[in-house]
mmCIF file of C-alpha atoms and ligand atoms in Angstrom:
data_model
loop_
_atom_site.group_PDB
_atom_site.id
_atom_site.type_symbol
_atom_site.label_atom_id
_atom_site.label_comp_id
_atom_site.label_asym_id
_atom_site.label_seq_id
_atom_site.Cartn_x
_atom_site.Cartn_y
_atom_site.Cartn_z
ATOM 1 C CA MET A 1 15.500 -5.718 1.199
ATOM 2 C CA PHE A 2 13.363 -2.920 2.705
ATOM 3 C CA ASN A 3 9.690 -2.796 1.820
ATOM 4 C CA LEU A 4 7.562 0.223 2.803
ATOM 5 C CA ILE A 5 3.895 1.014 2.469
ATOM 6 C CA LEU A 6 3.100 4.764 2.217
ATOM 7 C CA PHE A 7 -0.517 4.921 3.372
ATOM 8 C CA GLY A 8 -3.167 7.619 3.608
ATOM 9 C CA PRO A 9 -6.335 9.017 2.118
ATOM 10 C CA PRO A 10 -6.621 10.548 -1.348
ATOM 11 C CA GLY A 11 -4.626 13.743 -1.476
ATOM 12 C CA SER A 12 -2.573 13.007 1.669
ATOM 13 C CA GLY A 13 0.692 13.338 -0.236
ATOM 14 C CA LYS A 14 1.598 9.743 -1.013
ATOM 15 C CA GLY A 15 2.780 10.426 -4.551
ATOM 16 C CA THR A 16 4.645 13.613 -3.585
ATOM 17 C CA GLN A 17 6.571 11.986 -0.741
ATOM 18 C CA SER A 18 7.158 8.744 -2.715
ATOM 19 C CA GLU A 19 9.208 10.563 -5.323
ATOM 20 C CA LYS A 20 11.547 11.891 -2.607
ATOM 21 C CA LEU A 21 11.688 8.564 -0.684
ATOM 22 C CA ILE A 22 12.554 6.357 -3.657
ATOM 23 C CA SER A 23 15.432 8.613 -4.619
ATOM 24 C CA LYS A 24 16.792 8.708 -1.079
ATOM 25 C CA TYR A 25 16.476 5.006 -0.254
ATOM 26 C CA GLY A 26 16.806 3.449 -3.789
ATOM 27 C CA LEU A 27 13.403 1.823 -3.702
ATOM 28 C CA ILE A 28 11.137 0.815 -6.656
ATOM 29 C CA HIS A 29 7.979 2.843 -6.658
ATOM 30 C CA LEU A 30 4.843 0.750 -7.207
ATOM 31 C CA ALA A 31 1.755 3.009 -7.321
ATOM 32 C CA THR A 32 -1.368 1.209 -8.463
ATOM 33 C CA GLY A 33 -3.120 4.520 -9.392
ATOM 34 C CA ASP A 34 -0.199 5.413 -11.770
ATOM 35 C CA LEU A 35 -0.096 1.886 -13.203
ATOM 36 C CA LEU A 36 -3.923 2.090 -13.861
ATOM 37 C CA ARG A 37 -3.619 5.532 -15.486
ATOM 38 C CA SER A 38 -0.920 4.163 -17.817
ATOM 39 C CA GLU A 39 -3.280 1.390 -18.866
ATOM 40 C CA ILE A 40 -5.990 3.900 -19.481
ATOM 41 C CA ALA A 41 -3.629 6.039 -21.595
ATOM 42 C CA ALA A 42 -2.668 2.965 -23.651
ATOM 43 C CA GLN A 43 -6.392 2.142 -23.973
ATOM 44 C CA THR A 44 -5.913 -1.508 -22.927
ATOM 45 C CA PRO A 45 -8.979 -3.601 -21.942
ATOM 46 C CA LEU A 46 -7.723 -3.590 -18.308
ATOM 47 C CA GLY A 47 -7.505 0.226 -18.502
ATOM 48 C CA MET A 48 -11.006 0.582 -19.922
ATOM 49 C CA GLU A 49 -12.446 -1.623 -17.193
ATOM 50 C CA ALA A 50 -10.549 0.257 -14.498
ATOM 51 C CA LYS A 51 -11.665 3.713 -15.890
ATOM 52 C CA SER A 52 -15.336 2.926 -15.235
ATOM 53 C CA PHE A 53 -14.580 2.615 -11.502
ATOM 54 C CA MET A 54 -11.993 5.364 -11.209
ATOM 55 C CA ASP A 55 -14.215 7.950 -12.836
ATOM 56 C CA LYS A 56 -16.798 7.414 -10.111
ATOM 57 C CA GLY A 57 -14.212 7.426 -7.311
ATOM 58 C CA GLU A 58 -14.681 3.756 -6.586
ATOM 59 C CA LEU A 59 -12.038 1.145 -6.018
ATOM 60 C CA VAL A 60 -11.074 -1.125 -8.984
ATOM 61 C CA PRO A 61 -11.670 -4.842 -8.302
ATOM 62 C CA ASP A 62 -9.018 -6.528 -6.095
ATOM 63 C CA GLU A 63 -8.031 -9.098 -8.663
ATOM 64 C CA VAL A 64 -7.115 -6.452 -11.222
ATOM 65 C CA VAL A 65 -4.686 -4.542 -8.906
ATOM 66 C CA ILE A 66 -3.254 -7.684 -7.269
ATOM 67 C CA GLY A 67 -2.428 -9.031 -10.791
ATOM 68 C CA MET A 68 -0.637 -5.742 -11.610
ATOM 69 C CA ILE A 69 1.403 -5.789 -8.377
ATOM 70 C CA SER A 70 2.326 -9.483 -8.860
ATOM 71 C CA SER A 71 3.607 -8.723 -12.365
ATOM 72 C CA ALA A 72 5.554 -5.703 -11.181
ATOM 73 C CA LEU A 73 7.236 -7.613 -8.361
ATOM 74 C CA ASP A 74 8.268 -10.326 -10.870
ATOM 75 C CA ALA A 75 9.585 -7.674 -13.250
ATOM 76 C CA ASN A 76 12.013 -6.377 -10.632
ATOM 77 C CA PRO A 77 13.870 -9.428 -9.304
ATOM 78 C CA ASP A 78 16.925 -7.419 -8.178
ATOM 79 C CA ALA A 79 15.150 -4.658 -6.326
ATOM 80 C CA GLY A 80 16.652 -3.474 -3.051
ATOM 81 C CA GLY A 81 13.099 -2.836 -1.854
ATOM 82 C CA PHE A 82 9.678 -1.605 -2.864
ATOM 83 C CA LEU A 83 7.630 1.433 -1.904
ATOM 84 C CA PHE A 84 3.956 0.647 -2.223
ATOM 85 C CA ASP A 85 1.805 3.786 -2.830
ATOM 86 C CA GLY A 86 -2.018 3.417 -2.988
ATOM 87 C CA PHE A 87 -1.729 -0.353 -2.414
ATOM 88 C CA PRO A 88 -2.936 -2.330 -0.520
ATOM 89 C CA ARG A 89 -6.322 -0.671 -0.243
ATOM 90 C CA THR A 90 -8.446 -3.601 1.012
ATOM 91 C CA GLU A 91 -7.923 -6.509 3.463
ATOM 92 C CA ALA A 92 -7.886 -8.869 0.510
ATOM 93 C CA GLN A 93 -5.067 -6.865 -1.105
ATOM 94 C CA ALA A 94 -3.062 -6.761 2.104
ATOM 95 C CA GLU A 95 -3.310 -10.547 2.482
ATOM 96 C CA ALA A 96 -2.404 -11.066 -1.211
ATOM 97 C CA LEU A 97 0.626 -8.765 -0.855
ATOM 98 C CA ASP A 98 1.803 -10.566 2.296
ATOM 99 C CA LYS A 99 1.647 -13.877 0.426
ATOM 100 C CA LEU A 100 3.426 -12.576 -2.677
ATOM 101 C CA LEU A 101 6.234 -11.107 -0.572
ATOM 102 C CA LYS A 102 6.541 -14.308 1.508
ATOM 103 C CA LEU A 103 7.084 -16.278 -1.723
ATOM 104 C CA LYS A 104 9.986 -13.983 -2.343
ATOM 105 C CA LYS A 105 11.226 -14.597 1.213
ATOM 106 C CA THR A 106 10.545 -11.037 2.320
ATOM 107 C CA GLY A 107 7.689 -8.953 3.811
ATOM 108 C CA ILE A 108 6.543 -5.511 4.703
ATOM 109 C CA HIS A 109 8.846 -3.793 7.172
ATOM 110 C CA LEU A 110 6.987 -0.521 7.830
ATOM 111 C CA MET A 111 3.778 1.199 7.057
ATOM 112 C CA LEU A 112 3.891 5.004 7.306
ATOM 113 C CA ALA A 113 0.364 6.479 7.437
ATOM 114 C CA LEU A 114 -0.097 10.120 6.531
ATOM 115 C CA GLU A 115 -2.790 11.983 8.539
ATOM 116 C CA VAL A 116 -4.448 14.941 6.857
ATOM 117 C CA SER A 117 -7.812 16.664 7.726
ATOM 118 C CA GLU A 118 -10.724 16.159 5.295
ATOM 119 C CA SER A 119 -10.958 19.834 4.493
ATOM 120 C CA GLU A 120 -7.328 19.950 3.550
ATOM 121 C CA LEU A 121 -7.621 16.860 1.321
ATOM 122 C CA ILE A 122 -10.559 18.346 -0.539
ATOM 123 C CA SER A 123 -8.860 21.691 -1.050
ATOM 124 C CA ARG A 124 -5.599 20.012 -2.306
ATOM 125 C CA LEU A 125 -7.468 17.829 -4.778
ATOM 126 C CA LEU A 126 -9.686 20.535 -6.068
ATOM 127 C CA ASN A 127 -6.657 22.720 -6.620
ATOM 128 C CA ARG A 128 -4.805 19.893 -8.447
ATOM 129 C CA GLY A 129 -7.925 19.259 -10.517
ATOM 130 C CA LYS A 130 -7.521 22.686 -12.172
ATOM 131 C CA THR A 131 -4.463 21.401 -14.045
ATOM 132 C CA SER A 132 -3.954 17.617 -13.546
ATOM 133 C CA GLY A 133 -6.392 16.386 -16.170
ATOM 134 C CA ARG A 134 -7.340 13.575 -13.720
ATOM 135 C CA SER A 135 -11.059 12.844 -14.195
ATOM 136 C CA ASP A 136 -11.430 11.947 -10.491
ATOM 137 C CA ASP A 137 -10.180 15.451 -9.339
ATOM 138 C CA VAL A 138 -12.613 17.571 -11.256
ATOM 139 C CA ASN A 139 -15.478 17.822 -8.856
ATOM 140 C CA GLU A 140 -16.050 17.742 -5.127
ATOM 141 C CA ASP A 141 -18.655 14.902 -5.302
ATOM 142 C CA ILE A 142 -16.181 12.482 -6.855
ATOM 143 C CA ILE A 143 -13.439 13.604 -4.442
ATOM 144 C CA ARG A 144 -15.861 12.960 -1.508
ATOM 145 C CA ALA A 145 -16.716 9.579 -2.982
ATOM 146 C CA ARG A 146 -12.966 8.663 -3.010
ATOM 147 C CA ILE A 147 -12.650 9.717 0.628
ATOM 148 C CA ALA A 148 -15.818 7.755 1.573
ATOM 149 C CA GLU A 149 -14.390 4.669 -0.204
ATOM 150 C CA TYR A 150 -11.221 5.137 1.834
ATOM 151 C CA HIS A 151 -13.072 5.150 5.149
ATOM 152 C CA LYS A 152 -15.316 2.212 4.095
ATOM 153 C CA LYS A 153 -12.718 -0.180 2.684
ATOM 154 C CA THR A 154 -9.148 1.070 3.087
ATOM 155 C CA SER A 155 -8.578 2.611 6.543
ATOM 156 C CA ALA A 156 -8.917 -0.878 8.097
ATOM 157 C CA VAL A 157 -5.815 -2.002 6.185
ATOM 158 C CA ALA A 158 -3.724 -0.131 8.797
ATOM 159 C CA ASP A 159 -5.245 -2.371 11.480
ATOM 160 C CA HIS A 160 -3.956 -5.394 9.572
ATOM 161 C CA TYR A 161 -0.358 -4.145 9.852
ATOM 162 C CA ARG A 162 -0.881 -2.700 13.306
ATOM 163 C CA LYS A 163 -1.394 -6.264 14.567
ATOM 164 C CA PHE A 164 2.259 -6.783 13.716
ATOM 165 C CA ASP A 165 3.369 -3.419 15.153
ATOM 166 C CA LYS A 166 4.428 -2.074 11.775
ATOM 167 C CA VAL A 167 2.425 1.111 11.575
ATOM 168 C CA LYS A 168 3.616 4.689 12.365
ATOM 169 C CA GLN A 169 1.254 7.668 12.028
ATOM 170 C CA ILE A 170 2.800 10.768 10.493
ATOM 171 C CA LYS A 171 1.328 14.296 10.498
ATOM 172 C CA GLY A 172 0.745 14.937 6.786
ATOM 173 C CA GLU A 173 0.148 18.730 7.057
ATOM 174 C CA GLY A 174 2.905 21.274 6.909
ATOM 175 C CA SER A 175 5.631 21.816 4.372
ATOM 176 C CA ILE A 176 6.614 18.953 1.986
ATOM 177 C CA GLU A 177 10.164 19.108 3.470
ATOM 178 C CA GLU A 178 8.901 18.864 7.073
ATOM 179 C CA ILE A 179 6.776 15.855 6.296
ATOM 180 C CA PHE A 180 9.637 14.202 4.399
ATOM 181 C CA ASN A 181 11.914 14.645 7.405
ATOM 182 C CA SER A 182 9.313 13.020 9.720
ATOM 183 C CA LEU A 183 9.027 10.084 7.295
ATOM 184 C CA CYS A 184 12.834 9.702 7.066
ATOM 185 C CA ALA A 185 13.167 9.745 10.848
ATOM 186 C CA GLU A 186 10.788 6.771 11.177
ATOM 187 C CA ILE A 187 12.570 4.866 8.442
ATOM 188 C CA GLY A 188 15.902 5.622 10.062
ATOM 189 C CA ARG A 189 14.563 4.290 13.403
ATOM 190 C CA LYS A 190 13.264 1.122 11.759
ATOM 191 C CA LYS A 191 16.418 0.459 9.747
ATOM 192 C CA SER A 192 18.661 0.829 12.821
ATOM 193 C CA LEU A 193 16.773 -1.891 14.710
HETATM 194 P P1 AP5 B 201 -4.605 6.985 -6.667
HETATM 195 O O1 AP5 B 201 -3.921 7.367 -7.875
HETATM 196 O O2 AP5 B 201 -3.878 6.051 -5.697
HETATM 197 O O3 AP5 B 201 -5.124 8.192 -5.956
HETATM 198 P P2 AP5 B 201 -5.490 8.548 -4.425
HETATM 199 O O4 AP5 B 201 -5.050 7.584 -3.402
HETATM 200 O O5 AP5 B 201 -6.982 8.805 -4.486
HETATM 201 O O6 AP5 B 201 -4.759 9.769 -4.120
HETATM 202 P P3 AP5 B 201 -3.901 10.763 -4.888
HETATM 203 O O7 AP5 B 201 -2.886 10.066 -5.750
HETATM 204 O O8 AP5 B 201 -4.765 11.748 -5.535
HETATM 205 O O9 AP5 B 201 -3.184 11.540 -3.665
HETATM 206 P P4 AP5 B 201 -1.769 11.291 -2.986
HETATM 207 O O10 AP5 B 201 -1.947 10.861 -1.627
HETATM 208 O O11 AP5 B 201 -0.815 10.572 -3.891
HETATM 209 O O12 AP5 B 201 -1.331 12.825 -2.839
HETATM 210 P P5 AP5 B 201 -0.396 13.662 -3.884
HETATM 211 O O13 AP5 B 201 1.023 13.517 -3.472
HETATM 212 O O14 AP5 B 201 -0.767 13.441 -5.257
HETATM 213 O O15 AP5 B 201 -5.974 6.177 -7.015
HETATM 214 C C1 AP5 B 201 -6.840 6.674 -7.990
HETATM 215 C C2 AP5 B 201 -7.914 5.666 -8.249
HETATM 216 O O16 AP5 B 201 -7.339 4.498 -8.831
HETATM 217 C C3 AP5 B 201 -8.718 5.168 -6.985
HETATM 218 O O17 AP5 B 201 -9.748 6.028 -6.713
HETATM 219 C C4 AP5 B 201 -9.168 3.804 -7.505
HETATM 220 O O18 AP5 B 201 -10.317 3.882 -8.379
HETATM 221 C C5 AP5 B 201 -8.002 3.354 -8.356
HETATM 222 N N1 AP5 B 201 -7.009 2.547 -7.529
HETATM 223 C C6 AP5 B 201 -5.701 2.923 -7.329
HETATM 224 N N2 AP5 B 201 -5.096 1.960 -6.504
HETATM 225 C C7 AP5 B 201 -6.081 0.981 -6.262
HETATM 226 C C8 AP5 B 201 -6.099 -0.162 -5.451
HETATM 227 N N3 AP5 B 201 -4.995 -0.543 -4.812
HETATM 228 N N4 AP5 B 201 -7.249 -0.869 -5.365
HETATM 229 C C9 AP5 B 201 -8.364 -0.450 -6.019
HETATM 230 N N5 AP5 B 201 -8.399 0.634 -6.798
HETATM 231 C C10 AP5 B 201 -7.272 1.391 -6.906
HETATM 232 O O19 AP5 B 201 -0.799 15.134 -3.418
HETATM 233 C C11 AP5 B 201 -2.124 15.679 -3.681
HETATM 234 C C12 AP5 B 201 -2.000 17.134 -4.027
HETATM 235 O O20 AP5 B 201 -1.628 17.828 -2.831
HETATM 236 C C13 AP5 B 201 -0.977 17.489 -5.104
HETATM 237 O O21 AP5 B 201 -1.433 18.557 -5.871
HETATM 238 C C14 AP5 B 201 0.262 17.894 -4.291
HETATM 239 O O22 AP5 B 201 1.081 18.799 -5.024
HETATM 240 C C15 AP5 B 201 -0.372 18.580 -3.041
HETATM 241 N N6 AP5 B 201 0.436 18.372 -1.847
HETATM 242 C C16 AP5 B 201 1.166 17.311 -1.476
HETATM 243 N N7 AP5 B 201 1.775 17.485 -0.288
HETATM 244 C C17 AP5 B 201 1.377 18.723 0.154
HETATM 245 C C18 AP5 B 201 1.664 19.489 1.301
HETATM 246 N N8 AP5 B 201 2.467 19.028 2.259
HETATM 247 N N9 AP5 B 201 1.037 20.740 1.415
HETATM 248 C C19 AP5 B 201 0.209 21.153 0.426
HETATM 249 N N10 AP5 B 201 -0.098 20.464 -0.713
HETATM 250 C C20 AP5 B 201 0.510 19.323 -0.817
HETATM 251 MG MG1 MG B 202 -1.087 9.407 -5.646
#
């Protein structure tokens, strides 16, 4: 089993790189943002609750996303590994994830953290907002609120895994292929240990 966290601020390329990584390494992609948007599309009570936070660029309560991840882990008992995208985003989520994986006699092997400048993040998300239909991409104030939430609550999650020497920083600017190659190089190094 190989479990990877792809980490980074909003717009850093987690979703883009996840698609390529899951196909190369045969991992199950667990993206809490995507799971929440499916709940919103299906107009479930969970989706409606989540939407009120997401539309403002705020994080959804921990218990909601931890419950979703717990169900998704249980739904994939034969997975060769998981790629977590956009989760964990708080210390409480990181601790819950570690416990859930421990129950399955596994853990996080590596966190790859994409580094992208704030001006580049804003320009990527405003650009995507022209066509994505994502309510949190449409204006710069909400995008800035998402980035502020990242600095306030999420960036410290890397420190949690740094304590166990599991974090590698990756330059997240450049071509999608260049960044993918840097990510694969780190995964290769980890897997050969
Ligand atoms: P989520 O869906 O996770 O969004 P996010 O983290 O804010 O970031 P994005 O998905 O927008 O960016 P990304 O890093 O995936 O980049 P992408 O590849 O798309 O979360 C949304 C909301 O859900 C949160 O605000 C919160 O409310 C809630 N939520 C989700 N998880 C939660 C959790 N665990 N706890 C609590 N609440 C939670 O790329 C962005 C754009 O850039 C794309 O247009 C792409 O084409 C482009 N791009 C990618 N790579 C490059 C490149 N190398 N060069 C140029 N452009 C590029
Ligand atoms: Mg994403």
